[in-house]
Every structure is written in structure tokens, then in C-alpha cells.
């Protein structure tokens, strides 16, 4: 048990470093950690307390596949991002054909398809909305996030909460307005949890289901490039086995169906890690984006956060 707890602490630290902001932790795992806290040994108690404190603030009590398997078999510490619901009950990804017509007509048709998608509707909580992409359908830059959060499912628009406000500031720092770019998510509904509090990252199956909708948006908009915001968005676009840690691909051009993709930090990560070092690291990616999109860069912009 002691090694299991230490493995959990290590894994949580690793995940936090890669920008993961929420994890599934089952009731069973939490109970196991709590019972460890109640154990008679002081050292063991301290370790378990550290483990519980290490769980990122938005703790979930859902399907704790990964952490349960850690407790059951300490040798199988597979990366959490590979954990996925085996019984999601999702049908195979949707297939559809967009009508002929202007860009606007094709985009409107796609929006109708997504808003009418029976699977998306089944997973949206009553009174909340499916979230489809917004912005300029002639944009050169398409920002791609992972999934809607509470604010987004209320308003039916991507990136309208705190992370969205930071994204808007970053777009403005590039000399652009939100309305000049296109903003979408890999997923169109807010990943479900037992209550409305907190968020969880989408599973690979959920992302695979929604991906054709994002791909179709990319096909209609035809941006010069995509910015993948965070590890989950990057995995959604590049494949769940494309990398283990965001560090491996951050700031390096990748490809999604023929469109260049630059993975960078998610704005939520920057809200949590509000240092000039992290902001500069993200800003350097934005400078690469500006160069590729042929947006003029001033000396002042080059030196932000230095
Ligand atoms: N985070 C995302 O990845 N997408 C949103 O729309 C909002 C927050």
C-alpha cells in the first residue's frame, strides 16, 4: 500500500507538470487513501495526506480507472491520459456529407448537424447547450480547446469563462480581435460529472466521437494553421498516443489532416501558473503562429514577458 500511495503522488505530480487540471479518482481510491490516513503509522499517515493534497483542486469522483489500477497493481502505472471508459456507450463517430454551397452555407449546415446531433443532445444536461465553434469563417488562425466548461455550456459558446478571457487577451496581444479568429473545441458537450461542480477532461472515446465535427469545421474554414490549446486538445488532434507529455510537442509544428498545428499551453494552465516564464513560453509559440500566419510583429511584441 505504501508504494501504491507514493506511485499515486508521483503520477499526480507528473500530471500537474504536464498541465493536466483534473483527474478521475473513484470513491474507492479516495476511501483507500483516507483509510491510510487513519493508519497507525505517522510516516504512512503523512504520505497519504500528501497524496490527497496532491490531487489537483478539481477532484472528480467518477471512473477512477487509472488510479484504481495503481492501487491494485503498482507495476501498471500507465499514463492517465490513456485511461478511458470502456463502457461509454457512444456510437461510432458520425458520418455526414455537407451540402454544396458557399462557405457560409456549408458552415451553417454543419452547425445545424452538430446542434441536432442526437448523441450530443443526449449528453448535454437539460437546460444547457451544445457548444459549436465561433468566429470568422475566413480566419487564418483556428484555436482549438478541449471541451466546454460550465460557462460555455450555459452560453453555448467556446471559451467564454476565465480561460476564454485570457485567450482573448492573448489574441489581442497578437494585434487581433476575437472576432477575427475561429475558436472551437474537440468536444461539443461538457464532459459529464455527477454534479455541475468542476470539470473533467474528455475521454479518448468522447474526443473520437466529436472529432469529425471539428475536422469538418477545419475543412470549411480552411485556416492557415491551428493552435492546439493544451495537451488534451493536442491529443484530440494528433492522436492519444502521439506524445506522452505536452513538453514533447509544445511549440513544434505538427499536422492535422494537412493543416499545420502548433500545440501550446492551455490558458487554464497559464491561469494556474501565472509566472512570466510560463507566459513567455506560451508567447514564443504565439510569435511562431504570427510568423506563419504572416502577421507583422513589432519589437515590443517580440519582447513581451522578457
Ligand atoms: N476550456 C476549453 O478547452 N474549452 C472551452 O471552451 C473552455 C475552456
PDB file of C-alpha atoms and ligand atoms in Angstrom:
ATOM      1  CA  UNK A   1       0.000   0.000   0.000  1.00  0.00           C
ATOM      2  CA  UNK A   2       2.833   2.399   0.887  1.00  0.00           C
ATOM      3  CA  UNK A   3       4.380   2.066  -2.601  1.00  0.00           C
ATOM      4  CA  UNK A   4       0.944   2.462  -4.167  1.00  0.00           C
ATOM      5  CA  UNK A   5       0.406   5.770  -2.375  1.00  0.00           C
ATOM      6  CA  UNK A   6       3.851   7.002  -3.435  1.00  0.00           C
ATOM      7  CA  UNK A   7       3.101   5.972  -7.035  1.00  0.00           C
ATOM      8  CA  UNK A   8      -0.102   7.989  -6.887  1.00  0.00           C
ATOM      9  CA  UNK A   9       1.767  11.049  -5.565  1.00  0.00           C
ATOM     10  CA  UNK A  10       4.382  10.720  -8.339  1.00  0.00           C
ATOM     11  CA  UNK A  11       1.748  10.306 -11.019  1.00  0.00           C
ATOM     12  CA  UNK A  12      -0.255  13.306  -9.780  1.00  0.00           C
ATOM     13  CA  UNK A  13       2.862  15.473  -9.723  1.00  0.00           C
ATOM     14  CA  UNK A  14       3.745  14.357 -13.252  1.00  0.00           C
ATOM     15  CA  UNK A  15       0.255  15.098 -14.492  1.00  0.00           C
ATOM     16  CA  UNK A  16       0.192  18.530 -12.877  1.00  0.00           C
ATOM     17  CA  UNK A  17       3.505  19.383 -14.579  1.00  0.00           C
ATOM     18  CA  UNK A  18       2.113  18.426 -17.987  1.00  0.00           C
ATOM     19  CA  UNK A  19      -0.791  20.809 -17.486  1.00  0.00           C
ATOM     20  CA  UNK A  20      -3.488  18.284 -16.542  1.00  0.00           C
ATOM     21  CA  UNK A  21      -6.005  20.115 -14.388  1.00  0.00           C
ATOM     22  CA  UNK A  22      -8.374  17.379 -13.400  1.00  0.00           C
ATOM     23  CA  UNK A  23      -8.272  13.648 -12.901  1.00  0.00           C
ATOM     24  CA  UNK A  24     -10.750  10.885 -12.329  1.00  0.00           C
ATOM     25  CA  UNK A  25     -10.499   9.488  -8.837  1.00  0.00           C
ATOM     26  CA  UNK A  26     -13.026   6.883  -7.823  1.00  0.00           C
ATOM     27  CA  UNK A  27     -14.729   6.763  -4.446  1.00  0.00           C
ATOM     28  CA  UNK A  28     -12.829   3.512  -3.878  1.00  0.00           C
ATOM     29  CA  UNK A  29      -9.450   5.180  -4.342  1.00  0.00           C
ATOM     30  CA  UNK A  30     -10.366   8.088  -2.102  1.00  0.00           C
ATOM     31  CA  UNK A  31     -11.592   5.694   0.570  1.00  0.00           C
ATOM     32  CA  UNK A  32      -8.357   3.707   0.307  1.00  0.00           C
ATOM     33  CA  UNK A  33      -6.282   6.878   0.739  1.00  0.00           C
ATOM     34  CA  UNK A  34      -8.453   8.046   3.631  1.00  0.00           C
ATOM     35  CA  UNK A  35      -8.145   4.723   5.416  1.00  0.00           C
ATOM     36  CA  UNK A  36      -4.388   5.055   5.007  1.00  0.00           C
ATOM     37  CA  UNK A  37      -4.604   8.449   6.744  1.00  0.00           C
ATOM     38  CA  UNK A  38      -6.276   6.643   9.642  1.00  0.00           C
ATOM     39  CA  UNK A  39      -3.496   4.079   9.820  1.00  0.00           C
ATOM     40  CA  UNK A  40      -1.413   3.990  12.998  1.00  0.00           C
ATOM     41  CA  UNK A  41       1.963   4.784  11.384  1.00  0.00           C
ATOM     42  CA  UNK A  42       2.844   8.510  11.363  1.00  0.00           C
ATOM     43  CA  UNK A  43       5.012   8.209   8.245  1.00  0.00           C
ATOM     44  CA  UNK A  44       2.273   6.387   6.362  1.00  0.00           C
ATOM     45  CA  UNK A  45      -0.271   8.946   7.515  1.00  0.00           C
ATOM     46  CA  UNK A  46       1.884  11.818   6.246  1.00  0.00           C
ATOM     47  CA  UNK A  47       2.315  10.145   2.855  1.00  0.00           C
ATOM     48  CA  UNK A  48      -1.404   9.617   2.452  1.00  0.00           C
ATOM     49  CA  UNK A  49      -2.135  13.217   3.443  1.00  0.00           C
ATOM     50  CA  UNK A  50       0.370  14.394   0.815  1.00  0.00           C
ATOM     51  CA  UNK A  51      -1.283  12.146  -1.761  1.00  0.00           C
ATOM     52  CA  UNK A  52      -4.709  13.590  -1.066  1.00  0.00           C
ATOM     53  CA  UNK A  53      -3.338  17.152  -1.083  1.00  0.00           C
ATOM     54  CA  UNK A  54      -1.617  16.459  -4.419  1.00  0.00           C
ATOM     55  CA  UNK A  55      -4.864  15.724  -6.186  1.00  0.00           C
ATOM     56  CA  UNK A  56      -5.498  18.822  -8.318  1.00  0.00           C
ATOM     57  CA  UNK A  57      -8.105  21.072  -6.800  1.00  0.00           C
ATOM     58  CA  UNK A  58     -10.897  19.986  -9.121  1.00  0.00           C
ATOM     59  CA  UNK A  59     -11.117  16.433  -7.824  1.00  0.00           C
ATOM     60  CA  UNK A  60     -13.568  14.144  -9.531  1.00  0.00           C
ATOM     61  CA  UNK A  61     -15.304  11.148  -8.236  1.00  0.00           C
ATOM     62  CA  UNK A  62     -16.008   9.253 -11.405  1.00  0.00           C
ATOM     63  CA  UNK A  63     -14.453   6.259 -13.095  1.00  0.00           C
ATOM     64  CA  UNK A  64     -11.041   6.092 -11.458  1.00  0.00           C
ATOM     65  CA  UNK A  65      -9.646   3.596 -13.917  1.00  0.00           C
ATOM     66  CA  UNK A  66      -6.053   4.721 -13.694  1.00  0.00           C
ATOM     67  CA  UNK A  67      -5.736   5.353 -10.026  1.00  0.00           C
ATOM     68  CA  UNK A  68      -7.676   2.247  -9.120  1.00  0.00           C
ATOM     69  CA  UNK A  69      -5.310   0.187 -11.233  1.00  0.00           C
ATOM     70  CA  UNK A  70      -2.389   1.851  -9.462  1.00  0.00           C
ATOM     71  CA  UNK A  71      -3.800   0.740  -6.144  1.00  0.00           C
ATOM     72  CA  UNK A  72      -4.491  -2.754  -7.400  1.00  0.00           C
ATOM     73  CA  UNK A  73      -1.232  -3.287  -9.241  1.00  0.00           C
ATOM     74  CA  UNK A  74       1.586  -0.876  -8.564  1.00  0.00           C
ATOM     75  CA  UNK A  75       3.597  -2.123 -11.534  1.00  0.00           C
ATOM     76  CA  UNK A  76       0.991  -0.877 -14.022  1.00  0.00           C
ATOM     77  CA  UNK A  77       1.450   2.870 -13.788  1.00  0.00           C
ATOM     78  CA  UNK A  78       0.267   3.638 -17.328  1.00  0.00           C
ATOM     79  CA  UNK A  79      -0.187   7.331 -18.214  1.00  0.00           C
ATOM     80  CA  UNK A  80      -3.578   8.602 -17.072  1.00  0.00           C
ATOM     81  CA  UNK A  81      -4.385  10.115 -20.446  1.00  0.00           C
ATOM     82  CA  UNK A  82      -4.763   6.601 -21.786  1.00  0.00           C
ATOM     83  CA  UNK A  83      -7.394   5.784 -19.197  1.00  0.00           C
ATOM     84  CA  UNK A  84     -10.771   5.740 -20.798  1.00  0.00           C
ATOM     85  CA  UNK A  85     -14.211   4.493 -20.144  1.00  0.00           C
ATOM     86  CA  UNK A  86     -14.631   1.074 -21.650  1.00  0.00           C
ATOM     87  CA  UNK A  87     -18.407   1.359 -21.399  1.00  0.00           C
ATOM     88  CA  UNK A  88     -19.012   4.895 -22.636  1.00  0.00           C
ATOM     89  CA  UNK A  89     -21.887   3.634 -24.778  1.00  0.00           C
ATOM     90  CA  UNK A  90     -21.027   6.141 -27.506  1.00  0.00           C
ATOM     91  CA  UNK A  91     -21.882   5.118 -31.046  1.00  0.00           C
ATOM     92  CA  UNK A  92     -19.205   5.231 -33.725  1.00  0.00           C
ATOM     93  CA  UNK A  93     -18.159   8.722 -34.832  1.00  0.00           C
ATOM     94  CA  UNK A  94     -20.736  10.469 -37.021  1.00  0.00           C
ATOM     95  CA  UNK A  95     -20.517  10.392 -40.806  1.00  0.00           C
ATOM     96  CA  UNK A  96     -22.191  13.142 -42.770  1.00  0.00           C
ATOM     97  CA  UNK A  97     -21.926  14.999 -46.038  1.00  0.00           C
ATOM     98  CA  UNK A  98     -22.129  18.773 -46.158  1.00  0.00           C
ATOM     99  CA  UNK A  99     -24.280  20.252 -48.914  1.00  0.00           C
ATOM    100  CA  UNK A 100     -22.717  22.087 -51.823  1.00  0.00           C
ATOM    101  CA  UNK A 101     -22.842  25.832 -51.458  1.00  0.00           C
ATOM    102  CA  UNK A 102     -20.972  28.874 -50.194  1.00  0.00           C
ATOM    103  CA  UNK A 103     -18.644  28.662 -47.222  1.00  0.00           C
ATOM    104  CA  UNK A 104     -21.295  30.301 -45.050  1.00  0.00           C
ATOM    105  CA  UNK A 105     -23.974  27.856 -46.199  1.00  0.00           C
ATOM    106  CA  UNK A 106     -21.728  24.875 -45.548  1.00  0.00           C
ATOM    107  CA  UNK A 107     -20.786  26.207 -42.099  1.00  0.00           C
ATOM    108  CA  UNK A 108     -24.451  26.848 -41.221  1.00  0.00           C
ATOM    109  CA  UNK A 109     -25.351  23.339 -42.387  1.00  0.00           C
ATOM    110  CA  UNK A 110     -22.578  21.859 -40.270  1.00  0.00           C
ATOM    111  CA  UNK A 111     -23.722  23.871 -37.262  1.00  0.00           C
ATOM    112  CA  UNK A 112     -27.264  22.515 -37.730  1.00  0.00           C
ATOM    113  CA  UNK A 113     -25.901  18.975 -37.925  1.00  0.00           C
ATOM    114  CA  UNK A 114     -23.940  19.387 -34.684  1.00  0.00           C
ATOM    115  CA  UNK A 115     -26.731  21.155 -32.792  1.00  0.00           C
ATOM    116  CA  UNK A 116     -29.105  18.413 -33.906  1.00  0.00           C
ATOM    117  CA  UNK A 117     -26.695  15.547 -33.164  1.00  0.00           C
ATOM    118  CA  UNK A 118     -28.710  13.025 -31.100  1.00  0.00           C
ATOM    119  CA  UNK A 119     -25.622  11.794 -29.189  1.00  0.00           C
ATOM    120  CA  UNK A 120     -24.519  15.338 -28.306  1.00  0.00           C
ATOM    121  CA  UNK A 121     -28.069  16.174 -27.192  1.00  0.00           C
ATOM    122  CA  UNK A 122     -28.265  13.027 -25.112  1.00  0.00           C
ATOM    123  CA  UNK A 123     -25.128  14.067 -23.212  1.00  0.00           C
ATOM    124  CA  UNK A 124     -25.987  17.713 -22.634  1.00  0.00           C
ATOM    125  CA  UNK A 125     -27.636  18.307 -19.299  1.00  0.00           C
ATOM    126  CA  UNK A 126     -31.171  19.590 -19.543  1.00  0.00           C
ATOM    127  CA  UNK A 127     -31.250  23.379 -19.827  1.00  0.00           C
ATOM    128  CA  UNK A 128     -27.660  23.634 -21.133  1.00  0.00           C
ATOM    129  CA  UNK A 129     -26.235  23.888 -24.621  1.00  0.00           C
ATOM    130  CA  UNK A 130     -24.165  22.050 -27.185  1.00  0.00           C
ATOM    131  CA  UNK A 131     -21.130  24.189 -27.996  1.00  0.00           C
ATOM    132  CA  UNK A 132     -20.158  24.694 -31.633  1.00  0.00           C
ATOM    133  CA  UNK A 133     -17.261  26.795 -32.956  1.00  0.00           C
ATOM    134  CA  UNK A 134     -17.495  30.569 -33.304  1.00  0.00           C
ATOM    135  CA  UNK A 135     -15.700  33.368 -35.079  1.00  0.00           C
ATOM    136  CA  UNK A 136     -14.560  34.342 -38.507  1.00  0.00           C
ATOM    137  CA  UNK A 137     -15.138  31.557 -41.012  1.00  0.00           C
ATOM    138  CA  UNK A 138     -12.418  33.124 -43.184  1.00  0.00           C
ATOM    139  CA  UNK A 139      -9.907  33.162 -40.328  1.00  0.00           C
ATOM    140  CA  UNK A 140      -6.261  32.258 -40.857  1.00  0.00           C
ATOM    141  CA  UNK A 141      -5.997  31.005 -37.285  1.00  0.00           C
ATOM    142  CA  UNK A 142      -8.191  28.388 -35.642  1.00  0.00           C
ATOM    143  CA  UNK A 143      -7.791  27.996 -31.869  1.00  0.00           C
ATOM    144  CA  UNK A 144      -8.806  24.574 -30.633  1.00  0.00           C
ATOM    145  CA  UNK A 145      -9.579  23.827 -26.988  1.00  0.00           C
ATOM    146  CA  UNK A 146     -10.644  20.584 -25.373  1.00  0.00           C
ATOM    147  CA  UNK A 147     -14.265  20.811 -24.225  1.00  0.00           C
ATOM    148  CA  UNK A 148     -16.813  23.283 -22.909  1.00  0.00           C
ATOM    149  CA  UNK A 149     -16.884  24.109 -19.217  1.00  0.00           C
ATOM    150  CA  UNK A 150     -19.719  25.473 -17.075  1.00  0.00           C
ATOM    151  CA  UNK A 151     -19.795  28.949 -18.651  1.00  0.00           C
ATOM    152  CA  UNK A 152     -19.571  27.576 -22.154  1.00  0.00           C
ATOM    153  CA  UNK A 153     -22.425  25.087 -21.771  1.00  0.00           C
ATOM    154  CA  UNK A 154     -24.543  27.898 -20.343  1.00  0.00           C
ATOM    155  CA  UNK A 155     -23.859  30.303 -23.197  1.00  0.00           C
ATOM    156  CA  UNK A 156     -23.358  27.766 -25.996  1.00  0.00           C
ATOM    157  CA  UNK A 157     -20.058  29.380 -26.985  1.00  0.00           C
ATOM    158  CA  UNK A 158     -16.460  28.172 -26.588  1.00  0.00           C
ATOM    159  CA  UNK A 159     -14.016  29.963 -24.285  1.00  0.00           C
ATOM    160  CA  UNK A 160     -16.297  32.466 -22.577  1.00  0.00           C
ATOM    161  CA  UNK A 161     -15.205  31.788 -18.984  1.00  0.00           C
ATOM    162  CA  UNK A 162     -11.960  32.782 -17.252  1.00  0.00           C
ATOM    163  CA  UNK A 163      -9.779  30.772 -19.651  1.00  0.00           C
ATOM    164  CA  UNK A 164     -11.618  32.445 -22.524  1.00  0.00           C
ATOM    165  CA  UNK A 165     -10.926  35.895 -21.111  1.00  0.00           C
ATOM    166  CA  UNK A 166      -7.228  35.090 -21.016  1.00  0.00           C
ATOM    167  CA  UNK A 167      -7.387  33.671 -24.540  1.00  0.00           C
ATOM    168  CA  UNK A 168      -8.994  36.937 -25.681  1.00  0.00           C
ATOM    169  CA  UNK A 169      -6.103  38.888 -24.118  1.00  0.00           C
ATOM    170  CA  UNK A 170      -3.570  36.673 -25.867  1.00  0.00           C
ATOM    171  CA  UNK A 171      -5.356  37.178 -29.182  1.00  0.00           C
ATOM    172  CA  UNK A 172      -5.326  40.932 -28.557  1.00  0.00           C
ATOM    173  CA  UNK A 173      -1.604  40.785 -27.758  1.00  0.00           C
ATOM    174  CA  UNK A 174      -1.175  39.424 -31.293  1.00  0.00           C
ATOM    175  CA  UNK A 175      -2.874  42.576 -32.547  1.00  0.00           C
ATOM    176  CA  UNK A 176      -6.104  40.737 -33.396  1.00  0.00           C
ATOM    177  CA  UNK A 177      -9.640  40.675 -32.052  1.00  0.00           C
ATOM    178  CA  UNK A 178     -11.509  37.522 -31.015  1.00  0.00           C
ATOM    179  CA  UNK A 179     -13.906  38.063 -33.924  1.00  0.00           C
ATOM    180  CA  UNK A 180     -11.026  37.793 -36.416  1.00  0.00           C
ATOM    181  CA  UNK A 181     -10.070  34.227 -35.472  1.00  0.00           C
ATOM    182  CA  UNK A 182     -12.052  30.989 -35.274  1.00  0.00           C
ATOM    183  CA  UNK A 183     -12.446  29.230 -31.922  1.00  0.00           C
ATOM    184  CA  UNK A 184     -13.619  25.669 -31.429  1.00  0.00           C
ATOM    185  CA  UNK A 185     -13.225  22.650 -29.221  1.00  0.00           C
ATOM    186  CA  UNK A 186     -12.529  18.994 -29.832  1.00  0.00           C
ATOM    187  CA  UNK A 187     -15.729  18.198 -27.950  1.00  0.00           C
ATOM    188  CA  UNK A 188     -19.139  19.744 -28.301  1.00  0.00           C
ATOM    189  CA  UNK A 189     -20.654  18.976 -24.929  1.00  0.00           C
ATOM    190  CA  UNK A 190     -19.362  19.448 -21.418  1.00  0.00           C
ATOM    191  CA  UNK A 191     -17.986  16.117 -20.175  1.00  0.00           C
ATOM    192  CA  UNK A 192     -20.473  14.837 -17.651  1.00  0.00           C
ATOM    193  CA  UNK A 193     -19.841  14.565 -13.949  1.00  0.00           C
ATOM    194  CA  UNK A 194     -22.168  13.576 -11.140  1.00  0.00           C
ATOM    195  CA  UNK A 195     -22.634  17.268 -10.243  1.00  0.00           C
ATOM    196  CA  UNK A 196     -22.183  20.604 -12.066  1.00  0.00           C
ATOM    197  CA  UNK A 197     -19.105  21.410  -9.982  1.00  0.00           C
ATOM    198  CA  UNK A 198     -15.720  21.030 -11.645  1.00  0.00           C
ATOM    199  CA  UNK A 199     -14.607  19.762 -14.998  1.00  0.00           C
ATOM    200  CA  UNK A 200     -13.028  16.606 -16.253  1.00  0.00           C
ATOM    201  CA  UNK A 201     -11.029  16.066 -19.423  1.00  0.00           C
ATOM    202  CA  UNK A 202     -12.855  14.234 -22.189  1.00  0.00           C
ATOM    203  CA  UNK A 203     -12.093  10.550 -22.687  1.00  0.00           C
ATOM    204  CA  UNK A 204     -10.444   9.383 -25.909  1.00  0.00           C
ATOM    205  CA  UNK A 205     -13.784   7.893 -26.978  1.00  0.00           C
ATOM    206  CA  UNK A 206     -15.620  11.153 -26.432  1.00  0.00           C
ATOM    207  CA  UNK A 207     -12.967  13.022 -28.397  1.00  0.00           C
ATOM    208  CA  UNK A 208     -13.030  10.443 -31.189  1.00  0.00           C
ATOM    209  CA  UNK A 209     -16.798  10.799 -31.402  1.00  0.00           C
ATOM    210  CA  UNK A 210     -16.712  14.609 -31.766  1.00  0.00           C
ATOM    211  CA  UNK A 211     -13.573  14.851 -33.907  1.00  0.00           C
ATOM    212  CA  UNK A 212     -15.412  14.621 -37.286  1.00  0.00           C
ATOM    213  CA  UNK A 213     -17.281  17.788 -36.298  1.00  0.00           C
ATOM    214  CA  UNK A 214     -14.049  19.673 -35.677  1.00  0.00           C
ATOM    215  CA  UNK A 215     -12.456  18.217 -38.805  1.00  0.00           C
ATOM    216  CA  UNK A 216     -15.420  19.434 -40.845  1.00  0.00           C
ATOM    217  CA  UNK A 217     -15.050  22.922 -39.327  1.00  0.00           C
ATOM    218  CA  UNK A 218     -11.384  22.900 -40.362  1.00  0.00           C
ATOM    219  CA  UNK A 219     -12.392  21.775 -43.871  1.00  0.00           C
ATOM    220  CA  UNK A 220     -14.943  24.576 -44.177  1.00  0.00           C
ATOM    221  CA  UNK A 221     -12.879  27.372 -42.599  1.00  0.00           C
ATOM    222  CA  UNK A 222      -9.566  26.247 -44.154  1.00  0.00           C
ATOM    223  CA  UNK A 223      -7.380  28.152 -41.703  1.00  0.00           C
ATOM    224  CA  UNK A 224      -3.678  28.568 -42.392  1.00  0.00           C
ATOM    225  CA  UNK A 225      -2.980  26.922 -39.062  1.00  0.00           C
ATOM    226  CA  UNK A 226      -4.450  25.509 -35.871  1.00  0.00           C
ATOM    227  CA  UNK A 227      -3.316  26.340 -32.342  1.00  0.00           C
ATOM    228  CA  UNK A 228      -3.957  23.347 -30.068  1.00  0.00           C
ATOM    229  CA  UNK A 229      -4.573  24.692 -26.573  1.00  0.00           C
ATOM    230  CA  UNK A 230      -3.259  22.188 -24.044  1.00  0.00           C
ATOM    231  CA  UNK A 231      -2.321  18.532 -24.039  1.00  0.00           C
ATOM    232  CA  UNK A 232      -5.872  17.249 -24.362  1.00  0.00           C
ATOM    233  CA  UNK A 233      -6.648  19.315 -27.459  1.00  0.00           C
ATOM    234  CA  UNK A 234      -3.298  18.312 -28.953  1.00  0.00           C
ATOM    235  CA  UNK A 235      -4.046  14.628 -28.279  1.00  0.00           C
ATOM    236  CA  UNK A 236      -7.503  15.009 -29.748  1.00  0.00           C
ATOM    237  CA  UNK A 237      -5.979  16.348 -32.957  1.00  0.00           C
ATOM    238  CA  UNK A 238      -2.803  14.301 -33.162  1.00  0.00           C
ATOM    239  CA  UNK A 239      -3.966  11.048 -31.582  1.00  0.00           C
ATOM    240  CA  UNK A 240      -3.886   9.891 -27.981  1.00  0.00           C
ATOM    241  CA  UNK A 241      -0.569   8.082 -28.487  1.00  0.00           C
ATOM    242  CA  UNK A 242       1.134  10.930 -30.362  1.00  0.00           C
ATOM    243  CA  UNK A 243       3.004  12.014 -27.239  1.00  0.00           C
ATOM    244  CA  UNK A 244       3.117  11.394 -23.525  1.00  0.00           C
ATOM    245  CA  UNK A 245       3.839  14.851 -22.202  1.00  0.00           C
ATOM    246  CA  UNK A 246       2.907  18.179 -23.827  1.00  0.00           C
ATOM    247  CA  UNK A 247       6.580  19.164 -23.473  1.00  0.00           C
ATOM    248  CA  UNK A 248       7.429  16.756 -26.324  1.00  0.00           C
ATOM    249  CA  UNK A 249       5.372  18.705 -28.873  1.00  0.00           C
ATOM    250  CA  UNK A 250       4.831  22.178 -27.389  1.00  0.00           C
ATOM    251  CA  UNK A 251       5.969  24.859 -29.823  1.00  0.00           C
ATOM    252  CA  UNK A 252       6.700  22.330 -32.599  1.00  0.00           C
ATOM    253  CA  UNK A 253       4.666  22.280 -35.768  1.00  0.00           C
ATOM    254  CA  UNK A 254       2.555  19.153 -36.254  1.00  0.00           C
ATOM    255  CA  UNK A 255      -0.091  18.208 -38.789  1.00  0.00           C
ATOM    256  CA  UNK A 256      -3.836  17.656 -38.646  1.00  0.00           C
ATOM    257  CA  UNK A 257      -5.325  16.441 -41.938  1.00  0.00           C
ATOM    258  CA  UNK A 258      -2.954  18.659 -43.907  1.00  0.00           C
ATOM    259  CA  UNK A 259      -3.272  21.752 -41.697  1.00  0.00           C
ATOM    260  CA  UNK A 260      -0.262  22.801 -39.560  1.00  0.00           C
ATOM    261  CA  UNK A 261      -0.926  22.530 -35.817  1.00  0.00           C
ATOM    262  CA  UNK A 262       1.046  24.204 -33.064  1.00  0.00           C
ATOM    263  CA  UNK A 263       0.455  22.740 -29.592  1.00  0.00           C
ATOM    264  CA  UNK A 264       0.874  25.179 -26.734  1.00  0.00           C
ATOM    265  CA  UNK A 265      -0.294  25.669 -23.166  1.00  0.00           C
ATOM    266  CA  UNK A 266      -3.989  25.839 -22.361  1.00  0.00           C
ATOM    267  CA  UNK A 267      -4.989  29.274 -20.959  1.00  0.00           C
ATOM    268  CA  UNK A 268      -6.218  27.480 -17.801  1.00  0.00           C
ATOM    269  CA  UNK A 269      -2.679  26.226 -17.276  1.00  0.00           C
ATOM    270  CA  UNK A 270      -1.404  29.797 -17.541  1.00  0.00           C
ATOM    271  CA  UNK A 271      -4.033  30.965 -15.063  1.00  0.00           C
ATOM    272  CA  UNK A 272      -2.701  28.416 -12.593  1.00  0.00           C
ATOM    273  CA  UNK A 273       0.971  29.016 -13.431  1.00  0.00           C
ATOM    274  CA  UNK A 274       0.953  32.762 -13.611  1.00  0.00           C
ATOM    275  CA  UNK A 275       4.709  33.322 -13.970  1.00  0.00           C
ATOM    276  CA  UNK A 276       6.471  35.393 -16.618  1.00  0.00           C
ATOM    277  CA  UNK A 277       8.453  32.272 -17.521  1.00  0.00           C
ATOM    278  CA  UNK A 278       5.351  30.302 -18.448  1.00  0.00           C
ATOM    279  CA  UNK A 279       3.728  33.301 -20.091  1.00  0.00           C
ATOM    280  CA  UNK A 280       6.867  33.881 -22.178  1.00  0.00           C
ATOM    281  CA  UNK A 281       6.980  30.177 -23.111  1.00  0.00           C
ATOM    282  CA  UNK A 282       3.408  30.446 -24.379  1.00  0.00           C
ATOM    283  CA  UNK A 283       4.083  33.793 -26.025  1.00  0.00           C
ATOM    284  CA  UNK A 284       7.005  32.334 -28.006  1.00  0.00           C
ATOM    285  CA  UNK A 285       4.522  29.884 -29.527  1.00  0.00           C
ATOM    286  CA  UNK A 286       2.209  32.767 -30.353  1.00  0.00           C
ATOM    287  CA  UNK A 287       5.118  34.534 -32.102  1.00  0.00           C
ATOM    288  CA  UNK A 288       5.605  31.379 -34.209  1.00  0.00           C
ATOM    289  CA  UNK A 289       1.910  31.479 -35.039  1.00  0.00           C
ATOM    290  CA  UNK A 290       2.130  35.144 -36.049  1.00  0.00           C
ATOM    291  CA  UNK A 291       5.123  34.414 -38.271  1.00  0.00           C
ATOM    292  CA  UNK A 292       3.374  31.513 -40.002  1.00  0.00           C
ATOM    293  CA  UNK A 293       0.157  33.497 -40.390  1.00  0.00           C
ATOM    294  CA  UNK A 294       2.235  36.400 -41.764  1.00  0.00           C
ATOM    295  CA  UNK A 295       1.107  38.841 -39.100  1.00  0.00           C
ATOM    296  CA  UNK A 296       3.626  41.671 -38.672  1.00  0.00           C
ATOM    297  CA  UNK A 297       5.461  41.544 -35.324  1.00  0.00           C
ATOM    298  CA  UNK A 298       6.657  44.711 -33.582  1.00  0.00           C
ATOM    299  CA  UNK A 299       9.784  44.862 -31.389  1.00  0.00           C
ATOM    300  CA  UNK A 300       7.506  45.439 -28.428  1.00  0.00           C
ATOM    301  CA  UNK A 301       5.591  42.253 -29.192  1.00  0.00           C
ATOM    302  CA  UNK A 302       8.835  40.301 -29.619  1.00  0.00           C
ATOM    303  CA  UNK A 303       9.873  41.306 -26.134  1.00  0.00           C
ATOM    304  CA  UNK A 304       6.659  40.625 -24.189  1.00  0.00           C
ATOM    305  CA  UNK A 305       7.344  38.947 -20.816  1.00  0.00           C
ATOM    306  CA  UNK A 306      11.130  39.254 -21.138  1.00  0.00           C
TER     307      UNK A 306
HETATM  308  N1  LIG B   1     -11.574  25.177 -21.964  1.00  0.00           N
HETATM  309  C1  LIG B   1     -11.636  24.625 -23.187  1.00  0.00           C
HETATM  310  O1  LIG B   1     -10.777  23.817 -23.550  1.00  0.00           O
HETATM  311  N2  LIG B   1     -12.628  24.996 -23.992  1.00  0.00           N
HETATM  312  C2  LIG B   1     -13.547  25.880 -23.650  1.00  0.00           C
HETATM  313  O2  LIG B   1     -14.420  26.191 -24.455  1.00  0.00           O
HETATM  314  C3  LIG B   1     -13.464  26.445 -22.368  1.00  0.00           C
HETATM  315  C4  LIG B   1     -12.475  26.082 -21.539  1.00  0.00           C
END
